[in-house]
Coordinates of C-alpha atoms in Angstrom, one line a residue:
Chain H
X59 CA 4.4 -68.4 -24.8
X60 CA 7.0 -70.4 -22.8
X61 CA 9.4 -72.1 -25.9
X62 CA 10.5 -74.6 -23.6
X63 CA 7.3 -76.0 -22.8
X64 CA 6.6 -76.3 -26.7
X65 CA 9.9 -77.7 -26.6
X66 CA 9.5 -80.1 -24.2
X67 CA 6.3 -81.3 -25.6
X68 CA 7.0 -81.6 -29.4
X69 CA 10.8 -81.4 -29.7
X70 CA 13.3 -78.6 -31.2
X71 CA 12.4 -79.4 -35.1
X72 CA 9.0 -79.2 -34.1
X73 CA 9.5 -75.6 -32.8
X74 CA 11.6 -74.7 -35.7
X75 CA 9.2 -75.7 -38.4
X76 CA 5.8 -74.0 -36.0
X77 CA 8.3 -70.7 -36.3
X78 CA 9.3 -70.9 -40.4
X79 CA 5.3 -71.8 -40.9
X80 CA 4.5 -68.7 -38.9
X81 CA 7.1 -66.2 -40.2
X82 CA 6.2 -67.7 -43.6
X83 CA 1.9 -66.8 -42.5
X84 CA 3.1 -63.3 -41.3
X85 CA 5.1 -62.4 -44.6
X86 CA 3.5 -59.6 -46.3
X87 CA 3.4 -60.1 -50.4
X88 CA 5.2 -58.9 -53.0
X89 CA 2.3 -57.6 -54.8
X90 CA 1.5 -56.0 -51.3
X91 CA 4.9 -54.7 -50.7
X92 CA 4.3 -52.9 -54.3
X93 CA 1.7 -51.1 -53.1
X94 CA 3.3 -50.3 -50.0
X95 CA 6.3 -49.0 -52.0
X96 CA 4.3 -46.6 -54.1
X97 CA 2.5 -44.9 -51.2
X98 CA 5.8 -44.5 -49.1
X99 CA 7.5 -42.7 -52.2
X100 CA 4.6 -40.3 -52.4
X101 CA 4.1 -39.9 -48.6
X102 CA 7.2 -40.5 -46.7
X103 CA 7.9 -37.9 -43.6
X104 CA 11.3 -36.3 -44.9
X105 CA 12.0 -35.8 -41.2
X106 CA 11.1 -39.2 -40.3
X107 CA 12.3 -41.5 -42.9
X108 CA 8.8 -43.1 -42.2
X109 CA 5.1 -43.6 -42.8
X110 CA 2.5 -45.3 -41.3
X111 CA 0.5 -47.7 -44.2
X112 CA -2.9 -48.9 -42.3
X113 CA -1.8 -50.5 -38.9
X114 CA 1.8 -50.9 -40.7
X115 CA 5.3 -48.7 -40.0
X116 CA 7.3 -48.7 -42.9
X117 CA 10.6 -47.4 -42.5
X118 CA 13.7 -46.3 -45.0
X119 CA 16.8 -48.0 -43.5
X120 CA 20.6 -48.1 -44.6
X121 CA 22.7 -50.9 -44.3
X122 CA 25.5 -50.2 -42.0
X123 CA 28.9 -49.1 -43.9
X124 CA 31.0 -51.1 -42.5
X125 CA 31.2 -55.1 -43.4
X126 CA 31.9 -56.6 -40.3
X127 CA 28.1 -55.5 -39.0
X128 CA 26.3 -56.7 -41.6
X129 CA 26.1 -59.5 -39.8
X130 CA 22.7 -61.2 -39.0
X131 CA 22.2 -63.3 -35.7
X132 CA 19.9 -65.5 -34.8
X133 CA 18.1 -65.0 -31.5
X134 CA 16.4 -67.3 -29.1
X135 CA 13.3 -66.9 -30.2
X136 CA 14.2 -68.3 -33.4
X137 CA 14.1 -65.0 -35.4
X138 CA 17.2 -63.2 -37.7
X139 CA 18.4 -60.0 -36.1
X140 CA 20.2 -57.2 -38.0
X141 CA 21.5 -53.7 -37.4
X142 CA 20.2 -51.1 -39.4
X143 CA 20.6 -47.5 -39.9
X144 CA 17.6 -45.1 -39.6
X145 CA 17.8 -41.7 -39.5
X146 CA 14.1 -41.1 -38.0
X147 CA 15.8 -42.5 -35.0
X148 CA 15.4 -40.1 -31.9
X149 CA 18.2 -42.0 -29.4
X150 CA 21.4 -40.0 -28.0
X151 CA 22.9 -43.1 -29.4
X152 CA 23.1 -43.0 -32.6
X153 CA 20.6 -43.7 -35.3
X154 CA 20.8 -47.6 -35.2
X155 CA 17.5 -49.8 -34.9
X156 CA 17.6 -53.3 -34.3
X157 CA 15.7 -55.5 -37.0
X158 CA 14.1 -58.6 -36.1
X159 CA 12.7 -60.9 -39.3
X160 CA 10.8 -64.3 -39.4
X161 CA 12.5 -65.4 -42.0
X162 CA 16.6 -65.3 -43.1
X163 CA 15.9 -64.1 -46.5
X164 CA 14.3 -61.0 -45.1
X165 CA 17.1 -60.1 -42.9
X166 CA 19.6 -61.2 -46.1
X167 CA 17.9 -58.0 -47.6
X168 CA 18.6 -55.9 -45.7
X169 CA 21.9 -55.9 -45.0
X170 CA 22.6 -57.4 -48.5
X171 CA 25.4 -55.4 -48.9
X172 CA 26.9 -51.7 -47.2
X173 CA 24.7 -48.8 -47.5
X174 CA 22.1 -51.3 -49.0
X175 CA 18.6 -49.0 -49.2
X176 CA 15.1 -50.6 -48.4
X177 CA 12.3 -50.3 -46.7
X178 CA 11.3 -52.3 -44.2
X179 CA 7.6 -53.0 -43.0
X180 CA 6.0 -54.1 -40.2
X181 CA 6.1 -53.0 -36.5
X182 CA 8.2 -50.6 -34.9
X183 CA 8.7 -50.7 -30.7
X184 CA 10.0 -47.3 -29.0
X185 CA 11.1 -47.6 -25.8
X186 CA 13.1 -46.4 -22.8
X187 CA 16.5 -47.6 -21.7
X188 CA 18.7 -45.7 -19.3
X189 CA 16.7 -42.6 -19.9
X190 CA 17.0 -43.0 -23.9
X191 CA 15.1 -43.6 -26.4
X192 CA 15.5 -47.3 -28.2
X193 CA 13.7 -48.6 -31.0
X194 CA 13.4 -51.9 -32.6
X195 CA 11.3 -53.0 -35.5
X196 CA 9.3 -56.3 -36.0
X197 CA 9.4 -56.6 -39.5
X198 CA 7.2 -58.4 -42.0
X199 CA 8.3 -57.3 -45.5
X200 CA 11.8 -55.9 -47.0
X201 CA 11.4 -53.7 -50.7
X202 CA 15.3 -53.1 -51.6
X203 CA 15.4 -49.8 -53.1
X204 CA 18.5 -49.5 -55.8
X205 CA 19.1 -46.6 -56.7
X206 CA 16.1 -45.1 -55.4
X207 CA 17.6 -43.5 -52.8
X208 CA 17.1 -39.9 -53.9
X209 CA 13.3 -40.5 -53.9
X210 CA 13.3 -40.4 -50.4
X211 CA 16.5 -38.4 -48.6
X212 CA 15.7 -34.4 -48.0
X213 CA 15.7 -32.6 -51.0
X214 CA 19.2 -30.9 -51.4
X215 CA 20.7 -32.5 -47.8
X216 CA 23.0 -34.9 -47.7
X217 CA 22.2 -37.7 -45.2
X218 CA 25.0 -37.6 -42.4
X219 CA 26.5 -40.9 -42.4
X220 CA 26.5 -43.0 -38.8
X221 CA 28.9 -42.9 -36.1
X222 CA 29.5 -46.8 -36.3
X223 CA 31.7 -46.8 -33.1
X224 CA 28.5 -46.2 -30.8
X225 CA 26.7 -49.6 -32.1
X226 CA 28.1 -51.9 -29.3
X227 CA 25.5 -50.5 -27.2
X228 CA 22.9 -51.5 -29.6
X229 CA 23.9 -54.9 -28.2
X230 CA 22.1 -53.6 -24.7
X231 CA 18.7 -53.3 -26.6
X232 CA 16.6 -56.0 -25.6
X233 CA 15.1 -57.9 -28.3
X234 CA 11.8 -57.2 -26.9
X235 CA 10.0 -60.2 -28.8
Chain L
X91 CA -42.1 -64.3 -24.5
X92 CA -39.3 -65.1 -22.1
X93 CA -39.3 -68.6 -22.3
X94 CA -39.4 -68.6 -25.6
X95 CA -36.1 -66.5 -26.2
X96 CA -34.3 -69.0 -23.2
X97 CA -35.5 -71.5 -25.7
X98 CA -34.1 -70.5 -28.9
X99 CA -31.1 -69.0 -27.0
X100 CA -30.4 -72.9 -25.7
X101 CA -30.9 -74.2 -29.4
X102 CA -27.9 -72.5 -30.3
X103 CA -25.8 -73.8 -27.7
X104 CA -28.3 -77.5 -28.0
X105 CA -25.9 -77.3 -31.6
X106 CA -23.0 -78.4 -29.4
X107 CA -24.1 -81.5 -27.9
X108 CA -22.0 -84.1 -28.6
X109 CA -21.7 -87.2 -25.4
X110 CA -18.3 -88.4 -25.3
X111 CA -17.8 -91.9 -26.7
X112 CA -16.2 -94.4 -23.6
X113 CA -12.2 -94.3 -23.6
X114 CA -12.4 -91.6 -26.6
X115 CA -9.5 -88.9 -26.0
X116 CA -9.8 -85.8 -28.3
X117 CA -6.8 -85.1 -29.6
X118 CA -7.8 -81.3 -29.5
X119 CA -7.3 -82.0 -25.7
X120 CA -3.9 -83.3 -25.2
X121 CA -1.7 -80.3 -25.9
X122 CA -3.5 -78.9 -22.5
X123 CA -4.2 -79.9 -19.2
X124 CA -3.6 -83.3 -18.5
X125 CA -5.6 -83.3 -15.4
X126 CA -8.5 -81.7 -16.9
X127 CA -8.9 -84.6 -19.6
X128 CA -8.7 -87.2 -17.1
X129 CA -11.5 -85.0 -15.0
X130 CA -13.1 -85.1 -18.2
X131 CA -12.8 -88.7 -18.4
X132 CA -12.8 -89.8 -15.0
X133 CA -16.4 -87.7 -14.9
X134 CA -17.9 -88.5 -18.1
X135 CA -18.2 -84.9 -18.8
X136 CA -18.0 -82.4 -21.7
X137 CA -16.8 -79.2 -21.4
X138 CA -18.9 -76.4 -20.7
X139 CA -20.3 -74.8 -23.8
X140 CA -19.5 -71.3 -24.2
X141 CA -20.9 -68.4 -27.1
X142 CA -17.8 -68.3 -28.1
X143 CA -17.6 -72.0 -28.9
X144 CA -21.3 -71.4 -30.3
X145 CA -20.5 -69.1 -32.8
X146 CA -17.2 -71.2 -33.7
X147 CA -19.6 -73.9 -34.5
X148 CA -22.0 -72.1 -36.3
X149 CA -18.7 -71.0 -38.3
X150 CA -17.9 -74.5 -39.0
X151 CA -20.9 -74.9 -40.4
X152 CA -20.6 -73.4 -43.6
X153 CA -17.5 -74.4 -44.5
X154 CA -19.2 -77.3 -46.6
X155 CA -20.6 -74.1 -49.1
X156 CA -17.6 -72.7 -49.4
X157 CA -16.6 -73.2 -53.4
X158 CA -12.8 -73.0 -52.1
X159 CA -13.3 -76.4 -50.2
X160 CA -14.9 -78.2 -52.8
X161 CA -14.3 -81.9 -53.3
X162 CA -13.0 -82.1 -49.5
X163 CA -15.1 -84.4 -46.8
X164 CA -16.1 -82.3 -44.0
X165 CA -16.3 -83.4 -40.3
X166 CA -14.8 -86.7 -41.0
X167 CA -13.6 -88.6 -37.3
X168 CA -10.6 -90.5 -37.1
X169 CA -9.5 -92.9 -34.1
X170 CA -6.3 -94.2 -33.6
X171 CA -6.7 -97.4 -30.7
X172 CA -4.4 -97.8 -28.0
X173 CA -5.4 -100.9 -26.5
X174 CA -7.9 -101.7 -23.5
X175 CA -10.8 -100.4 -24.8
X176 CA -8.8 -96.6 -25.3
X177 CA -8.5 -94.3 -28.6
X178 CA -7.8 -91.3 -30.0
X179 CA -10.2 -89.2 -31.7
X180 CA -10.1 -86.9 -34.0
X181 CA -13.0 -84.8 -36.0
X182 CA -11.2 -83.1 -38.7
X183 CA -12.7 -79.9 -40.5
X184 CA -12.0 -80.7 -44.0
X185 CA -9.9 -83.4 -45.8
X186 CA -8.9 -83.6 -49.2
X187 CA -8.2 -87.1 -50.0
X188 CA -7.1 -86.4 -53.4
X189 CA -4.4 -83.9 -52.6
X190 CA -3.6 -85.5 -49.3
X191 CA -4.5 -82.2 -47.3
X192 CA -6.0 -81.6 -43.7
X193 CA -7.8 -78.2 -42.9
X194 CA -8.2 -77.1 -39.6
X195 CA -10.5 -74.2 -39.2
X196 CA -10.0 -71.4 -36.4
X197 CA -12.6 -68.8 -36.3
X198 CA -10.9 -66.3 -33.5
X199 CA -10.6 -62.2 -32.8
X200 CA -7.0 -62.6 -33.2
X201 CA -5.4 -63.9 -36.4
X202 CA -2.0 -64.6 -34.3
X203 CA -1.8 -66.2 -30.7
X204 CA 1.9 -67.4 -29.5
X205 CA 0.1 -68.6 -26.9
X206 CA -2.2 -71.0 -29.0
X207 CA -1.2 -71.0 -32.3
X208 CA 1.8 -73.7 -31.4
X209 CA -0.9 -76.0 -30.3
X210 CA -3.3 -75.3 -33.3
X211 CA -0.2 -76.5 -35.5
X212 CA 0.6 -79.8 -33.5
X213 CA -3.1 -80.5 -33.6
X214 CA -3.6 -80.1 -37.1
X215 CA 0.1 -82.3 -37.8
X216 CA -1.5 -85.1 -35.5
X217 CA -4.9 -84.9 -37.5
X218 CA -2.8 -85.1 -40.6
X219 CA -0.8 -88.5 -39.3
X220 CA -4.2 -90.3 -38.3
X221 CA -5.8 -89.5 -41.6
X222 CA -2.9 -90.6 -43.6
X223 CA -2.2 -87.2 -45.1
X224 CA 0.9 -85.3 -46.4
X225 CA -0.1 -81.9 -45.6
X226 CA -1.9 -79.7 -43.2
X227 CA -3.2 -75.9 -42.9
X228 CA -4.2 -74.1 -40.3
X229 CA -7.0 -71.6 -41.1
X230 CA -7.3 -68.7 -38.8
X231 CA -10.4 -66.1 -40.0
X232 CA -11.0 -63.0 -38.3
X233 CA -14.8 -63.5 -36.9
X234 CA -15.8 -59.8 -37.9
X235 CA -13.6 -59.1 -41.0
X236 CA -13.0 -62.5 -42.5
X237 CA -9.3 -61.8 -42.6
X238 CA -7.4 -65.2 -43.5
X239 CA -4.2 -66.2 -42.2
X240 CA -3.0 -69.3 -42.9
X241 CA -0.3 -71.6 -41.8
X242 CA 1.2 -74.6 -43.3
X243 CA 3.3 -77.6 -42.5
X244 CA 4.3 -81.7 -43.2
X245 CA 2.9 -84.4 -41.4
X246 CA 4.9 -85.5 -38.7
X247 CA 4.8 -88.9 -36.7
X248 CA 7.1 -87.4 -33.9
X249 CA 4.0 -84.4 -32.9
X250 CA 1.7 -87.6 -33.0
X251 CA 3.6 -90.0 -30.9
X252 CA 4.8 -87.1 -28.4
X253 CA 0.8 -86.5 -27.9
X254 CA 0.0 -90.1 -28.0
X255 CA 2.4 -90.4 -25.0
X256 CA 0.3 -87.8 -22.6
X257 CA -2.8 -89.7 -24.2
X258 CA -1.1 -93.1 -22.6
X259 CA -0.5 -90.8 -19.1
X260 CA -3.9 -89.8 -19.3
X261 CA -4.7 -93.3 -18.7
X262 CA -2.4 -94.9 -16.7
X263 CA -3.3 -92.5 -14.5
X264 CA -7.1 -93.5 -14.7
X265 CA -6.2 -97.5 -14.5
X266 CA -3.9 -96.9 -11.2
X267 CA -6.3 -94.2 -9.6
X268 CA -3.4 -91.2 -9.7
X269 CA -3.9 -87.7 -10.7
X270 CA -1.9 -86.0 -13.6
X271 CA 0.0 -83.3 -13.2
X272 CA -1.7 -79.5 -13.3
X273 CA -1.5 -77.8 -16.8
X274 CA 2.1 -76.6 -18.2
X275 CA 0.6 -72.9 -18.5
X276 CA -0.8 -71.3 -15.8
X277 CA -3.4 -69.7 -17.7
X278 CA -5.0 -72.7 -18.2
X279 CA -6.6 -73.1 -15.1
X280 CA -8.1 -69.6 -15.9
X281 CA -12.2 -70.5 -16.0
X282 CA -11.2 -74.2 -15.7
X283 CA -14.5 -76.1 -14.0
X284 CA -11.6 -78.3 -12.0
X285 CA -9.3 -75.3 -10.3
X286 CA -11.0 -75.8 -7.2
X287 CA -10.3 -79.3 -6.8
X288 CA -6.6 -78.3 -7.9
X289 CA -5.8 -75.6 -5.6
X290 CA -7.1 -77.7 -2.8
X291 CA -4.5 -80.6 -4.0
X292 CA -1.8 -77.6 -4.0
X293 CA -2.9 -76.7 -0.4
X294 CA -2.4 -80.6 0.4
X295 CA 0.7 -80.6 -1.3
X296 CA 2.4 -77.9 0.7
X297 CA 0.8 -78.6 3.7
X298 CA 2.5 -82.3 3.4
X299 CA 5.7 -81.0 2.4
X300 CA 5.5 -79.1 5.4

């Protein structure tokens, strides 16, 4: 829907509670999210770092290495954007995948500090853009995984790390909300 | 046989029948179309009941037996006056006087509208304003899987005075004998009884400006 006619109507506060009361309505629950953990250890693709759970994508995602894009934005639409690193990711770019989150605390999560494992859940968009593929994900749920990594990475392979240098093009992605 | 299933087929829809007081303007209205209240109005009519709006009802309807609701007043109406003979209304689902709570009930296909959901939430933080309360939830139930989401929020005054100010439009336009302006969203005027008499006023308009 158009924000500026909500705005216009009811305010900017008004908005910004309407989005924390939705983001809050769409969060998926812990108790949830422990279920949802336990099925992606036993099920997750190897080669996709993912699994589909019902109508849900759940994805395993790094925290970029480098500090200085950990950052989390917020976007016009009054959701938290982050940069994450999946390695399911198909693009000639490199395996980022923009992360869009109702609420700040989710995004926090993620990218809580370098290399930070979780998985996220929720929605994931693919899409074409300049003949590439580009992903970004809609998610509803974060489960931090500490020291869990192994569970999940290719038995015996060492996960390459990113080429951080390609993730200004990221920026090109639309947010697609 | 045939008459008989027309009949029982119209007792359904009979359940919606509900004449509109004088001056009463439904809050459920005001988020929308201005112009289509003051047809409304201006015609003494009620909108068009739909199966959709049938089976809502029918919804509605239980809510009274459900053990979660208990100790709330069902179906309680509200008005808020604004002079000359002109008020608000509002027919709240359920209220919960002791825990100062409105519920507003939304029996839909899709637990999650951007387009509506906004409108749900400023309708349910007005209902909680006129009935004093602190706190308001939006139901939304799947129709066929009963799947609940719910959203929450404060009361406001500023929601209720920004739709008390299109309620005052509304009628300053009826007192002076002007038209409102046509609906923010274009969908609206998708099914609307009135969008022939609006896209002849468009055709006037351009043909003036011309």
């Amino acid at each position: 829907m158009s924000e500026k006619v909500l705005e216009k109507m009811f305010g900017k506060e008004f908005v910004e509670k309407y989005r924390k009361a939705r983001a809050k309505a769409e969060k998926i629950p812990e108790k949830r999210l422990e279920e949802i953990k336990k099925f992606a250890v036993e099920n997750m693709d190897p080669d996709r770092f993912a699994v589909k759970y019902n109508n849900l994508d759940v994805l395993l995602v790094f925290a970029p290495r480098r500090e200085n894009l950990l950052e989390i934005k917020k976007t016009s639409a009054g959701n938290y954007k982050v940069t994450a690193v999946w390695y399911g990711n198909q693009s000639l770019r490199g395996p980022y995948i923009s992360v869009f989150t109702g609420l700040e605390e989710d995004a926090e999560r993620i990218v809580r500090h370098p290399e930070a494992v979780s998985l996220i859940v929720g929605k994931l968009r693919e899409s074409m853009y300049e003949g590439d593929l580009t992903y970004n994900f809609r998610c509803l749920g974060v489960v931090p995984l500490e020291g869990d990594k192994e569970e999940f990475t290719r038995s015996g392979s060492e996960v390459e790390p990113a080429n951080e240098e390609e993730i200004d093009l990221d920026e090109l992605l639309e947010e697609g909300e | 046989m045939e008459e008989l299933e027309r009949r029982i087929k119209q007792s359904f829809f009979n359940l919606l029948e509900r004449p509109r007081s004088p001056g009463s303007i439904h809050v459920s209205a005001l988020p929308f179309c201005l112009r289509k209240e003051f047809f409304n109005i201006k015609f003494n009519a009620n909108p068009q009941p739909n199966p959709a709006m049938v089976s809502g009802k029918i919804y509605h309807l239980v809510l009274e037996h459900l053990d979660f609701l208990k100790g709330c007043r069902f179906e309680e109406e509200y008005a808020y006056g604004l002079g000359n003979g002109w008020w608000i209304t509002a027919r709240i689902d359920a209220i919960d006087e002791n825990r100062r709570e409105v519920w507003e009930f939304k029996f839909t296909k899709r637990l999650s509208s951007t387009e509506l959901d906004p409108f749900y939430f400023a309708q349910a933080c007005t209902y909680a304003v006129m009935a004093n309360c602190e706190r308001y939830f939006i139901v939304k139930v799947h129709r066929d899987t009963f799947d609940v989401k719910v959203l929450e929020g404060k009361a406001d005054v500023d929601v209720f005075d920004a739709l008390k100010q299109r309620a005052l439009h509304i009628i300053d336009c009826l007192e002076n004998n002007t038209i409102p302006p046509g609906p923010e969203r274009d969908w609206e005027c998708k099914n609307c009884v009135y969008s022939i008499i609006c896209s002849n006023l468009k055709t006037e308009e351009r043909r003036m400006e011309e």
